[in-house]
CSV table of C-alpha atoms in Angstrom, one decimal:
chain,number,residue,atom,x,y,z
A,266,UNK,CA,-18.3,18.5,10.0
A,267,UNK,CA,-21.5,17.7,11.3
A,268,UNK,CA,-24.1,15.4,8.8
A,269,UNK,CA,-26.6,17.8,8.3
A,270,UNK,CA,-24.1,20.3,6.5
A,271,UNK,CA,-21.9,17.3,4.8
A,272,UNK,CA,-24.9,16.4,3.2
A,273,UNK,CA,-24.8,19.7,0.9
A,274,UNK,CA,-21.0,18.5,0.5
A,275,UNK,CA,-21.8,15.5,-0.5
A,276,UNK,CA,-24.1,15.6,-3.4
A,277,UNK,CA,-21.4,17.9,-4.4
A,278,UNK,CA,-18.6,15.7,-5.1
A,279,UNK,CA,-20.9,13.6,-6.7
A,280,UNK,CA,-22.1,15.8,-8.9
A,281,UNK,CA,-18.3,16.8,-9.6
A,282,UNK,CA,-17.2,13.1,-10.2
A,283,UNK,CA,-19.9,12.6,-12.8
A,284,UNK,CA,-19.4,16.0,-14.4
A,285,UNK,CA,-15.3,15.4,-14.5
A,286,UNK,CA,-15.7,12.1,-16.2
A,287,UNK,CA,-15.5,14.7,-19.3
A,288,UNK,CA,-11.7,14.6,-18.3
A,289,UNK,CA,-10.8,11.1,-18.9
A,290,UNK,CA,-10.4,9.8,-22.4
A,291,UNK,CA,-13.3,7.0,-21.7
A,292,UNK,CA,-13.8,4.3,-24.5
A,293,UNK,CA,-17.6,3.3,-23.1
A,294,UNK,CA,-19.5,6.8,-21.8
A,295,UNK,CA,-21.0,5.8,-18.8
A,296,UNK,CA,-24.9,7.5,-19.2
A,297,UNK,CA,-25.0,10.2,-16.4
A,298,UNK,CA,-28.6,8.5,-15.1
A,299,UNK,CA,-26.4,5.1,-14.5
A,300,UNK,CA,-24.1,7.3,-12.6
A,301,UNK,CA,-26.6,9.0,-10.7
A,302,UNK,CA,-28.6,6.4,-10.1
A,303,UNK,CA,-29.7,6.4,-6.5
A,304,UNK,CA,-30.1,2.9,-5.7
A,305,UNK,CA,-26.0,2.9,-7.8
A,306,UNK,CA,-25.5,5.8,-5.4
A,307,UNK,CA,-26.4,4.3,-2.6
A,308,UNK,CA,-23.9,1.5,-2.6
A,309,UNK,CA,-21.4,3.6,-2.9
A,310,UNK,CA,-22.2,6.1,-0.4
A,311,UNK,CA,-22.6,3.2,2.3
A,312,UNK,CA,-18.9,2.4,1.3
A,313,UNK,CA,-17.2,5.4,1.4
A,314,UNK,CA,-19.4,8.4,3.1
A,315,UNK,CA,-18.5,8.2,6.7
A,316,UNK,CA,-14.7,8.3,6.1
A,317,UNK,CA,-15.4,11.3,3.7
A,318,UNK,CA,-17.5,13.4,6.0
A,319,UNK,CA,-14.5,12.6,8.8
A,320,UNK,CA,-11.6,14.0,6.6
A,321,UNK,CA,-13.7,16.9,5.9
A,322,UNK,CA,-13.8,17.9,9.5
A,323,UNK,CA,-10.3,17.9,9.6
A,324,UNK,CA,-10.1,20.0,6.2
A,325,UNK,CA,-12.3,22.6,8.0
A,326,UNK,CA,-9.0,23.5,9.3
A,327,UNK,CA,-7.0,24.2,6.4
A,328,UNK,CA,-6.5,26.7,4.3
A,329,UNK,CA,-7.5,27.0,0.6
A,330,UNK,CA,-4.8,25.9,-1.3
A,331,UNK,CA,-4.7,22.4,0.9
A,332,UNK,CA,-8.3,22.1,0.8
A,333,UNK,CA,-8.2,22.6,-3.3
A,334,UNK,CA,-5.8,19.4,-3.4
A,335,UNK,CA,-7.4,17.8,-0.9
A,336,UNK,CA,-11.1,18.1,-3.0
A,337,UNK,CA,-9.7,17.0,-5.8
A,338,UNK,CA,-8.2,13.7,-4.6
A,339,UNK,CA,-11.6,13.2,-2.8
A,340,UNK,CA,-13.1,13.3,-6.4
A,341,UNK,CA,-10.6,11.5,-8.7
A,342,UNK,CA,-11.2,8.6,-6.0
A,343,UNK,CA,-15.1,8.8,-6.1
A,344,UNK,CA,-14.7,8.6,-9.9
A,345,UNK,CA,-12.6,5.4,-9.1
A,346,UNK,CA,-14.9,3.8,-7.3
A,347,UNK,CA,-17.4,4.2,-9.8
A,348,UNK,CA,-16.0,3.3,-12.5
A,349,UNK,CA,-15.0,-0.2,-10.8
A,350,UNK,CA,-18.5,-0.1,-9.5
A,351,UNK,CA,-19.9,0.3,-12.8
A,352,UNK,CA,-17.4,-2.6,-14.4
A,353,UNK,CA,-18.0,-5.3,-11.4
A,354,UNK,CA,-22.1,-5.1,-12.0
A,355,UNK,CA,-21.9,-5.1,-15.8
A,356,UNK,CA,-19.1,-8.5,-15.8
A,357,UNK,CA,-20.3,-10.0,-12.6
A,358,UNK,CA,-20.1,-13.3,-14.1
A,359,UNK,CA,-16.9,-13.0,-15.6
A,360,UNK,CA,-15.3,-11.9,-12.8
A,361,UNK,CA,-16.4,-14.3,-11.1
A,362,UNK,CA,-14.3,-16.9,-13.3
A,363,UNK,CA,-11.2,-15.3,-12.1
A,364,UNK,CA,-10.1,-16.9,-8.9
A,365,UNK,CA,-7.2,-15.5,-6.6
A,366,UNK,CA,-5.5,-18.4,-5.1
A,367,UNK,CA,-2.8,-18.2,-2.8
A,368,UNK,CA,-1.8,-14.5,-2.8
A,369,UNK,CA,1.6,-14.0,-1.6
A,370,UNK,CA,1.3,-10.5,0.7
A,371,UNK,CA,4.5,-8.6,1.6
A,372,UNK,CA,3.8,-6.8,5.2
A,373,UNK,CA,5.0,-4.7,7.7
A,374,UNK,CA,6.0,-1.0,8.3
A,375,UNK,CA,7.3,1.3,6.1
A,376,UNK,CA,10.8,1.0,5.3
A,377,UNK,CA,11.0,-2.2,6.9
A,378,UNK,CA,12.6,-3.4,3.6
A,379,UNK,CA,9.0,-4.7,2.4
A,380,UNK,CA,9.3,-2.5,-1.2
A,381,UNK,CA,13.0,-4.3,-1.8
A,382,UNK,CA,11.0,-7.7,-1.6
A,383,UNK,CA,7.9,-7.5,-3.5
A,384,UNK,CA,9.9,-6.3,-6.5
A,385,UNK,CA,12.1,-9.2,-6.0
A,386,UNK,CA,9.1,-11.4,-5.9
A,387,UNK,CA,7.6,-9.4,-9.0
A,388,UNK,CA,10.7,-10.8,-10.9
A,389,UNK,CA,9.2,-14.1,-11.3
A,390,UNK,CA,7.8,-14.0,-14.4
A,391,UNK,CA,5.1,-16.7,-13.3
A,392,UNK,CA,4.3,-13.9,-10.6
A,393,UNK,CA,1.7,-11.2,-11.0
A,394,UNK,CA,2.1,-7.9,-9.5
A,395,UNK,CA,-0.5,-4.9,-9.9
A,396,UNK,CA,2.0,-1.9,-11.4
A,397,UNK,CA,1.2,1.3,-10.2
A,398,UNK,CA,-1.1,2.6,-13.5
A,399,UNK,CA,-3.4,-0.5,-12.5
A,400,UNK,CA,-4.0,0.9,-9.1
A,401,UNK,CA,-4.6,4.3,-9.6
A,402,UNK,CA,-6.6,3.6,-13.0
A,403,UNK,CA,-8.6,0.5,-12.2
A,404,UNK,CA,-10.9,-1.1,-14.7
A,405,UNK,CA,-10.5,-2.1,-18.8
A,406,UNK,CA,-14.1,-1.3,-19.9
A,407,UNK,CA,-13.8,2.4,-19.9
A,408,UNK,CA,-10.3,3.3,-19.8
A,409,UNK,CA,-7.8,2.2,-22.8
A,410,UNK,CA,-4.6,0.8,-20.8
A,411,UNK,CA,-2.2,3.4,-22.8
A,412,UNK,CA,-4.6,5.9,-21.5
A,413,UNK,CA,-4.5,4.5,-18.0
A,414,UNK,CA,-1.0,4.4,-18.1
A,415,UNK,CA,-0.5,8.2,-19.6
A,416,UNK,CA,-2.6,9.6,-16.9
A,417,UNK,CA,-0.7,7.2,-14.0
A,418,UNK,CA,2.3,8.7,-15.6
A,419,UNK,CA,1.2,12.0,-15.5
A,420,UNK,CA,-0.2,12.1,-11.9
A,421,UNK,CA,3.6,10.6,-10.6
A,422,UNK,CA,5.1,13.3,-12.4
A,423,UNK,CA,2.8,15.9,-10.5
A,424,UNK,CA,3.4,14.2,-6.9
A,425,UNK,CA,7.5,13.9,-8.2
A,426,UNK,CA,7.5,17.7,-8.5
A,427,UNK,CA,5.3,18.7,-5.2
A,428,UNK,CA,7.2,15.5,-3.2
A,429,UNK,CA,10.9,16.5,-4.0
A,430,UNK,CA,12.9,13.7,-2.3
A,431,UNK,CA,10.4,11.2,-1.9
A,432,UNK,CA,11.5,8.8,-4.6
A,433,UNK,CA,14.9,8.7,-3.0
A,434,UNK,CA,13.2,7.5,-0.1
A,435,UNK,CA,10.6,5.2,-1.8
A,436,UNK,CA,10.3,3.7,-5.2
A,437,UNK,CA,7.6,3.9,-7.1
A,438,UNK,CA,7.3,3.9,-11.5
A,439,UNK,CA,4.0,3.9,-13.1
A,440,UNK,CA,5.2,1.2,-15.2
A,441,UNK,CA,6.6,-0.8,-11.8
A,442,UNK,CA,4.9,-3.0,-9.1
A,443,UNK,CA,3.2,-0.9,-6.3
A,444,UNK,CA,1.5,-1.0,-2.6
A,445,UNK,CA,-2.0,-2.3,-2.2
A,446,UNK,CA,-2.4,1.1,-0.4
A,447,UNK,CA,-3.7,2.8,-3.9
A,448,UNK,CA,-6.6,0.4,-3.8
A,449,UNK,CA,-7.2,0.9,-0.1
A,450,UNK,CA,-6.8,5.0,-0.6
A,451,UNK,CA,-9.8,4.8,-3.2
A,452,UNK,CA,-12.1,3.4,-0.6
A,453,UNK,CA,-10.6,5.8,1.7
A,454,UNK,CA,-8.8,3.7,3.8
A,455,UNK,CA,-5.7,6.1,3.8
A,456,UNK,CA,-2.9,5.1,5.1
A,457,UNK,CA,-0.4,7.9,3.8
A,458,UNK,CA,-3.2,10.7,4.6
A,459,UNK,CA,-3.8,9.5,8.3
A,460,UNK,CA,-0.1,9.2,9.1
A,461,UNK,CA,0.8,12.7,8.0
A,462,UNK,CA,-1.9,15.3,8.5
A,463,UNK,CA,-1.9,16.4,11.8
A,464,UNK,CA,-5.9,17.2,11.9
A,465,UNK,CA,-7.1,14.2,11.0
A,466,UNK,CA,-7.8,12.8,14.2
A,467,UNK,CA,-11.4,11.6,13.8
A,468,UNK,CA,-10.6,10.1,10.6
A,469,UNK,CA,-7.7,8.7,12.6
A,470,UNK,CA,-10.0,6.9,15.0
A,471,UNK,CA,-12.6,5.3,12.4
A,472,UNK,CA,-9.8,4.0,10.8
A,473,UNK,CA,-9.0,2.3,13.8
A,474,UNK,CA,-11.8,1.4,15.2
A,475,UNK,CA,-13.7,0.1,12.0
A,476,UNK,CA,-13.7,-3.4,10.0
A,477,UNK,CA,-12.8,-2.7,6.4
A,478,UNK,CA,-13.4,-6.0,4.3
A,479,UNK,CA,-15.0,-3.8,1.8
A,480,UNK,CA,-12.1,-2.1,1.1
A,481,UNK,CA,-10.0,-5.5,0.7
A,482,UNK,CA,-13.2,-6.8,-1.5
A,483,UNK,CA,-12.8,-3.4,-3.5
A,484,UNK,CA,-9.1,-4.5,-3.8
A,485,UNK,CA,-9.7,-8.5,-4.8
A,486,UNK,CA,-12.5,-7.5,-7.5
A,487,UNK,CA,-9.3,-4.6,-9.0
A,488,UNK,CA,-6.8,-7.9,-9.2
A,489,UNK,CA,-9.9,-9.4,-10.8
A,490,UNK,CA,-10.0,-7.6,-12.8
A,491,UNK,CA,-6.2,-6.8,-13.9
A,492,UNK,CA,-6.4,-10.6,-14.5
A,493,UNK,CA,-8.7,-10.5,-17.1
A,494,UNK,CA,-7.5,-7.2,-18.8
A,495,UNK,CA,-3.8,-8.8,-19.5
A,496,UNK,CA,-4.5,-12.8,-18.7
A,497,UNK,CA,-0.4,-13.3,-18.7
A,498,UNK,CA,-0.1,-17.2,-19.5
A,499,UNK,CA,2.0,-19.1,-17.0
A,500,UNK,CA,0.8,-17.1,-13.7
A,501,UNK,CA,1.0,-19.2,-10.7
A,502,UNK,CA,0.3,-16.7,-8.2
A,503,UNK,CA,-0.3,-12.7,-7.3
A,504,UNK,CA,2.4,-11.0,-5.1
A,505,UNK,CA,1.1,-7.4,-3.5
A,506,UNK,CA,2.6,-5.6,-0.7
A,507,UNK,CA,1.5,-2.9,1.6
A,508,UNK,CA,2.3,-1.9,5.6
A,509,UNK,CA,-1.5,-1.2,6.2
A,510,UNK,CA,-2.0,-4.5,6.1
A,511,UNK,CA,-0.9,-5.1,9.2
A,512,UNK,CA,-3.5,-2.6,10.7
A,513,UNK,CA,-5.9,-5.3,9.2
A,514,UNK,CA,-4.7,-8.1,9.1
A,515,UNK,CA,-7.8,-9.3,10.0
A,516,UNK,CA,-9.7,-8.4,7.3
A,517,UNK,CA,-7.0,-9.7,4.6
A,518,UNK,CA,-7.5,-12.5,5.6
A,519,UNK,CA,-11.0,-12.6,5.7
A,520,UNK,CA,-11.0,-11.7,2.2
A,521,UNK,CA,-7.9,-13.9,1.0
A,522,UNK,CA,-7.9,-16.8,3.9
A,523,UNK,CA,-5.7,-19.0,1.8
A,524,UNK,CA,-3.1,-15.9,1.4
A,525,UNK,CA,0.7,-16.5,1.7
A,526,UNK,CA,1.8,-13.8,4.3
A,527,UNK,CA,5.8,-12.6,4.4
A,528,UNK,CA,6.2,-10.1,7.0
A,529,UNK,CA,9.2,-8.0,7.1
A,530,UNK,CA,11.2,-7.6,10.7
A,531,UNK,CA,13.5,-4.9,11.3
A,532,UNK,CA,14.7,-3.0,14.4
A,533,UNK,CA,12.1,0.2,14.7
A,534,UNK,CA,14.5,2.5,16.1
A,535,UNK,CA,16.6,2.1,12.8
A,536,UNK,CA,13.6,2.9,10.3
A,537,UNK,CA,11.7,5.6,12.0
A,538,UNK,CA,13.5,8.4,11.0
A,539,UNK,CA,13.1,7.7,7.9
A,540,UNK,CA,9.4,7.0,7.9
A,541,UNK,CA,9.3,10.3,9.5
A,542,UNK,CA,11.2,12.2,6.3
A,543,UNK,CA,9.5,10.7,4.2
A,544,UNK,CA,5.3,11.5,5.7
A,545,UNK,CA,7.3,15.2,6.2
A,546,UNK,CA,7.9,15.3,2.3
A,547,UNK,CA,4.2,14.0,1.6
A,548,UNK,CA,3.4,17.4,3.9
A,549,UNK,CA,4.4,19.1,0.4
A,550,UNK,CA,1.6,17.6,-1.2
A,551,UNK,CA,-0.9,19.7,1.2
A,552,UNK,CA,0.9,23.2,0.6
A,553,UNK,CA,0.2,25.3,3.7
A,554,UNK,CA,-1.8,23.0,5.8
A,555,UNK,CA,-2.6,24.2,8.9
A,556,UNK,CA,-0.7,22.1,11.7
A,557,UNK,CA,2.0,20.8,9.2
A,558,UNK,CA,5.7,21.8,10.2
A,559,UNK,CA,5.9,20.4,13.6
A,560,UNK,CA,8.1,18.1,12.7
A,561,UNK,CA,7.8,16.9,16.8
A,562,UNK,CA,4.3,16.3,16.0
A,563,UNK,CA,4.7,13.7,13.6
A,564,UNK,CA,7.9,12.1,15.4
A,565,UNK,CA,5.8,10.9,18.1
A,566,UNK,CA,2.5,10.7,16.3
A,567,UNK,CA,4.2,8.0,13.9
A,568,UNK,CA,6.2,6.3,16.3
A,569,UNK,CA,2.7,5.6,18.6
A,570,UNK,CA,1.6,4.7,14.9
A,571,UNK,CA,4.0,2.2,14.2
A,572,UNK,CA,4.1,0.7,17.3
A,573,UNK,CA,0.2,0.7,16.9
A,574,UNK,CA,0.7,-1.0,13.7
A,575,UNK,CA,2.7,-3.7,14.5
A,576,UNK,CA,0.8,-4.5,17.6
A,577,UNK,CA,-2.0,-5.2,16.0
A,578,UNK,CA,-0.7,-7.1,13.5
A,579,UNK,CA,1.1,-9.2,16.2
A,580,UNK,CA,-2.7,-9.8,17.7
A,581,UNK,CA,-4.5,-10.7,14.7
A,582,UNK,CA,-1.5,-13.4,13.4
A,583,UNK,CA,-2.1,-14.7,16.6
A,584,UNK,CA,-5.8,-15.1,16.4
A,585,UNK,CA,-5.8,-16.6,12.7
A,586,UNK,CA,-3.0,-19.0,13.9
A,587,UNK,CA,-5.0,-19.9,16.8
A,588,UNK,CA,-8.3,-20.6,14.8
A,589,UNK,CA,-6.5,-22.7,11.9
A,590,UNK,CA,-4.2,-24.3,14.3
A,591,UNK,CA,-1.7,-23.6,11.9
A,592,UNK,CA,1.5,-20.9,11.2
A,593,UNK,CA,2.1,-22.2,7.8
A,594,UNK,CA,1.1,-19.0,6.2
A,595,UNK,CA,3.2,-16.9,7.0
A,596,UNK,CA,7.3,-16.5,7.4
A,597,UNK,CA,9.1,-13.9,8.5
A,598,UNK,CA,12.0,-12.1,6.9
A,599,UNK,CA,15.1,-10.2,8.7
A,600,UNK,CA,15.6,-6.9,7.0
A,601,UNK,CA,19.5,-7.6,7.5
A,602,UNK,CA,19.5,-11.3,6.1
A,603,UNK,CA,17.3,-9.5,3.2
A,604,UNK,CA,20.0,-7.0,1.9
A,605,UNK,CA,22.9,-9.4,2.6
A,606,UNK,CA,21.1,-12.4,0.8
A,607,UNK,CA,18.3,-11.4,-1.3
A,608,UNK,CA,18.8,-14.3,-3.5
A,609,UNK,CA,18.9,-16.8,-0.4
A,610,UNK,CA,16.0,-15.0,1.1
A,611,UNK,CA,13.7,-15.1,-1.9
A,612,UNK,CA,14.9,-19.1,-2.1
A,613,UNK,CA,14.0,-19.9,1.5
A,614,UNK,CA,10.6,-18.0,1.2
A,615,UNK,CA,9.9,-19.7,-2.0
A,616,UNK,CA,10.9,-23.0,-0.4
A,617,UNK,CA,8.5,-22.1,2.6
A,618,UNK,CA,5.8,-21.9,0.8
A,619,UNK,CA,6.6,-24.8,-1.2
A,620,UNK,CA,6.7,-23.1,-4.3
A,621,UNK,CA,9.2,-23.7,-7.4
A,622,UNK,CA,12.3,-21.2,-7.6
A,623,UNK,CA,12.7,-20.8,-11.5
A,624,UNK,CA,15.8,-21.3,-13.1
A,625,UNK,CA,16.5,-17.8,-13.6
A,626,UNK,CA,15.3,-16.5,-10.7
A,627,UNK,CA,18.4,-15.0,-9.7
A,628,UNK,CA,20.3,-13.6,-12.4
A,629,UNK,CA,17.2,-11.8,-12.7
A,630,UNK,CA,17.3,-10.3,-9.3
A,631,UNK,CA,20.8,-9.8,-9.4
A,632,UNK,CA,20.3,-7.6,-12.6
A,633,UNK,CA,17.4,-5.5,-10.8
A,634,UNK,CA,19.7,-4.8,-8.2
A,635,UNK,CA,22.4,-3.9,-10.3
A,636,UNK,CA,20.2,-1.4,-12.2
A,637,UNK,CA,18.5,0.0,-9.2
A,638,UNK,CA,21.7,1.2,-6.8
A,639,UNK,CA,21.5,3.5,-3.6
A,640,UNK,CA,20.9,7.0,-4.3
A,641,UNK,CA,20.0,5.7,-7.8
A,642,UNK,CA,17.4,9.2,-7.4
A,643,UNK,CA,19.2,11.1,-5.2
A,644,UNK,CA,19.2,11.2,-0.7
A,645,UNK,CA,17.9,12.6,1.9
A,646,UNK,CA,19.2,14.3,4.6
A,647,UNK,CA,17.3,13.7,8.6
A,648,UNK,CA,18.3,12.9,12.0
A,649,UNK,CA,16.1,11.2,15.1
A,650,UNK,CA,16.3,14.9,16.9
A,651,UNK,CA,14.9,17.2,14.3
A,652,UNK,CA,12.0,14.9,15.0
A,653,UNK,CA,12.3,15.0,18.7
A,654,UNK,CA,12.9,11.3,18.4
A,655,UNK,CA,14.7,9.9,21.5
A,656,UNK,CA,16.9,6.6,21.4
A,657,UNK,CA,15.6,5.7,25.0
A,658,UNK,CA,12.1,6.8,24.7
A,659,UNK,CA,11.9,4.6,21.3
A,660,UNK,CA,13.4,1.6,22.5
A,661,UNK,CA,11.0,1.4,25.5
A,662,UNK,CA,8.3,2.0,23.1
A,663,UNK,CA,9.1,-0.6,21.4
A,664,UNK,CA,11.0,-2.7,23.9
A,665,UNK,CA,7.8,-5.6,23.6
A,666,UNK,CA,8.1,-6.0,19.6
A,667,UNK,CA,12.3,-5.7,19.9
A,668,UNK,CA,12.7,-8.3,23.2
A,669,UNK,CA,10.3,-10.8,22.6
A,670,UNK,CA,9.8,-10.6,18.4
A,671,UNK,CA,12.5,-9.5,16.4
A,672,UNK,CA,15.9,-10.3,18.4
A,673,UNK,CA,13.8,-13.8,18.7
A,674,UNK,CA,14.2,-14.0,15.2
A,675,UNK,CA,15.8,-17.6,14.0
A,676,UNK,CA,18.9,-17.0,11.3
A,677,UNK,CA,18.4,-18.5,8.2
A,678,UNK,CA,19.2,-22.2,7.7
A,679,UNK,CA,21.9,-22.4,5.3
A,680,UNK,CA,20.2,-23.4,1.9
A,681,UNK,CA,21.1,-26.4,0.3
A,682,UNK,CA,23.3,-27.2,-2.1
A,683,UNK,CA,21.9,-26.1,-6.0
A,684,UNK,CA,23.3,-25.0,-9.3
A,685,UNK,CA,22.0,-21.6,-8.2
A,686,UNK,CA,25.2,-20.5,-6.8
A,687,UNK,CA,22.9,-18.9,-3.9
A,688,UNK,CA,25.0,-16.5,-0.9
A,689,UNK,CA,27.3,-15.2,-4.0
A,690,UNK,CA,25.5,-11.9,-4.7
A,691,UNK,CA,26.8,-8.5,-3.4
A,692,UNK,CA,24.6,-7.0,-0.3
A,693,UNK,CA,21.8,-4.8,-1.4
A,694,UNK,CA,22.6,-1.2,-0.3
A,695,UNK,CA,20.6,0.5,1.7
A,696,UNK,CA,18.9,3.4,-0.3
A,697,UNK,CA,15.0,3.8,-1.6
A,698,UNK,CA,12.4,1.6,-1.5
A,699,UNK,CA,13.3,0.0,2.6
């Protein structure tokens, strides 16, 4: 959609995302001239108006119901942003006491094992992981957190009913640790949008093509703020996950240069078809789109995307290792060793990094697995053809990342010798959340 008619657009959702703050339950009632503020405006139009305008052009092509939900996710994450907008200028210097040191980042591509992990990670209780109602609802001054949480609760309930399937494929609880993503999506870096809608492809490029520290800034100031909403005595560290990461990488750790990076290895050919089911049953979410349904489409657009992904990532791990002279942040994890020894993984990570392994570090990870078994919501039911996925094709796709990267892959040391009782665990399943 060209500038000249997105501008009409525009000052539309604006005017939307001021008039639907009526919706939320707000405890401080932002004045509408704060809102509309143009010099407020104009920060947040510099953030976010390019990547808008682009998806437009795309929704040009759909058809009215898709466009409706589309619209409406465009303004529930302009309100977002200006609500967090709003917070960060009126407790600057509060925030500002509220330091992130030493994240620990899960990465790498979806179902890659890298949700299995971070809620292994999140049960250290000296570890602080953003639950899903703090990403979608950001921000304590104007939301009550049993409000936030009601309307997180609300909007998983929505997506459970239009995604039927998904949370067999992919965890996710309002009240439960969640991907980084929902804090990129509301600057509209979106990962989940650009891998499944088949019009998309300018948006597609910016993505690619663009730095995006503001989103990651966006991102730092909505764990600074979780921080200081519930200040949970005894933290030691944040632990946050996403696969976009590795699309920028180097803009993480621009933003977090001391962070703690575990990235998640696993053979591609194995986890595409499921990536593939699983952007099909986001389609559902986008009733009636106009290019959804070629299910040939997205096997090969999301294997190029993957193989994009972790590309990329490979280049800009290089780069930072290269500058600091250092690999020390980061370690890599096996998928396999992961669900045949998630105890001893987490251990050997923790050990990595130098960190303490509490006491009862894994009785509690052996409970979460016992209380979250395969098919715990259900299966799914794909195969490699329906998405015109080939086993040669994808293996010389990916022959670079498989050869020289993850069958290079050192085996775990055995651990040594504690009164954890480590390697004794039953092997995780495979089921949601890899």
């Amino acid at each position: 959609m060209e500038s000249t008619r997105f501008r009409a657009v525009w000052a539309g959702l604006v005017k939307s995302a001021v008039d639907r703050m009526e919706d939320f339950p707000l405890t401080r009632q932002w004045n509408r001239s704060e809102l509309l503020d143009p010099d407020f405006l104009k920060g947040i139009e510099a953030d976010i108006y390019e990547p808008v305008r682009l998806m437009y052009e795309g929704c040009d092509r759909m058809n009215a119901a898709a466009v409706k939900e589309f619209e409406k996710a465009v303004i529930a994450k302009i309100q977002v942003k200006m609500l967090v907008a709003r917070e960060s200028a009126v407790c600057t210097k509060e925030l500002g006491t509220v330091t992130i040191a030493r994240p620990v980042f899960v990465i790498g591509p979806p179902r890659f094992g890298t949700t299995l992990l971070h809620n292994l990670l999140s049960c250290d209780s000296r570890c602080r992981s953003l639950k899903l109602w703090e990403l979608l609802f950001p921000g304590r001054l104007a939301l009550l957190r049993e409000d936030r949480l009601k309307l997180a609760q609300e909007r998983s309930a929505r997506f459970g009913k239009l995604c039927a399937g998904f949370k067999a494929l992919h965890l996710y609880d309002p009240v439960g640790p969640d991907d980084c993503n929902w804090s990129l999506d509301n600057n509209f870096v979106d990962f989940a949008m650009s891998c499944s809608l088949p019009r998309l492809d300018a948006y597609r490029k910016w993505l690619l093509a663009n730095r995006h520290e503001g989103a990651y800034k966006f991102h730092r100031t909505v764990m600074q703020i979780a921080q200081l909403d519930s200040p949970a005595q005894g933290v030691t560290h944040f632990a946050m996950k996403a696969s976009a990461h590795l699309f920028w990488l180097n803009d993480l750790l621009e933003v977090f240069p001391d962070a703690r990076i575990v990235w998640m290895h696993r053979d591609p050919v194995e986890a595409l078809p499921s990536i593939c089911k699983m952007h099909e049953l986001i389609w559902n979410f986008y009733p009636g789109e106009t290019g959804t349904g070629d299910k040939k489409w997205l096997g090969a657009h999301l294997m190029e995307w993957m193989a994009t992904e972790i590309e990329r990532g490979l280049q800009y791990r290089a780069e930072f290792v290269k500058r600091t002279g250092s690999s020390q942040q980061f370690y890599d994890v096996n998928f396999s060793d992961l669900v045949m020894d998630p105890q001893g993984t987490v251990y050997r990570l923790y050990e990595h990094f130098g960190m303490e392994f509490p006491f009862d570090m894994e009785q509690k990870i052996q409970h979460w697995i016992q209380e979250n078994p395969r098919d715990k919501y259900g299966h799914n039911t794909y195969t490699a053809a329906e998405f015109g996925l080939d086993e040669d094709v994808m293996r010389a796709r990916f022959k670079s990342y498989i050869d020289n990267v993850y069958h290079r892959l050192a085996p775990p040391p055995a651990s040594p010798r504690s009164p954890l009782r480590l390697h004794t665990t039953t092997p995780v399943q495979e089921g949601f959340g890899f």
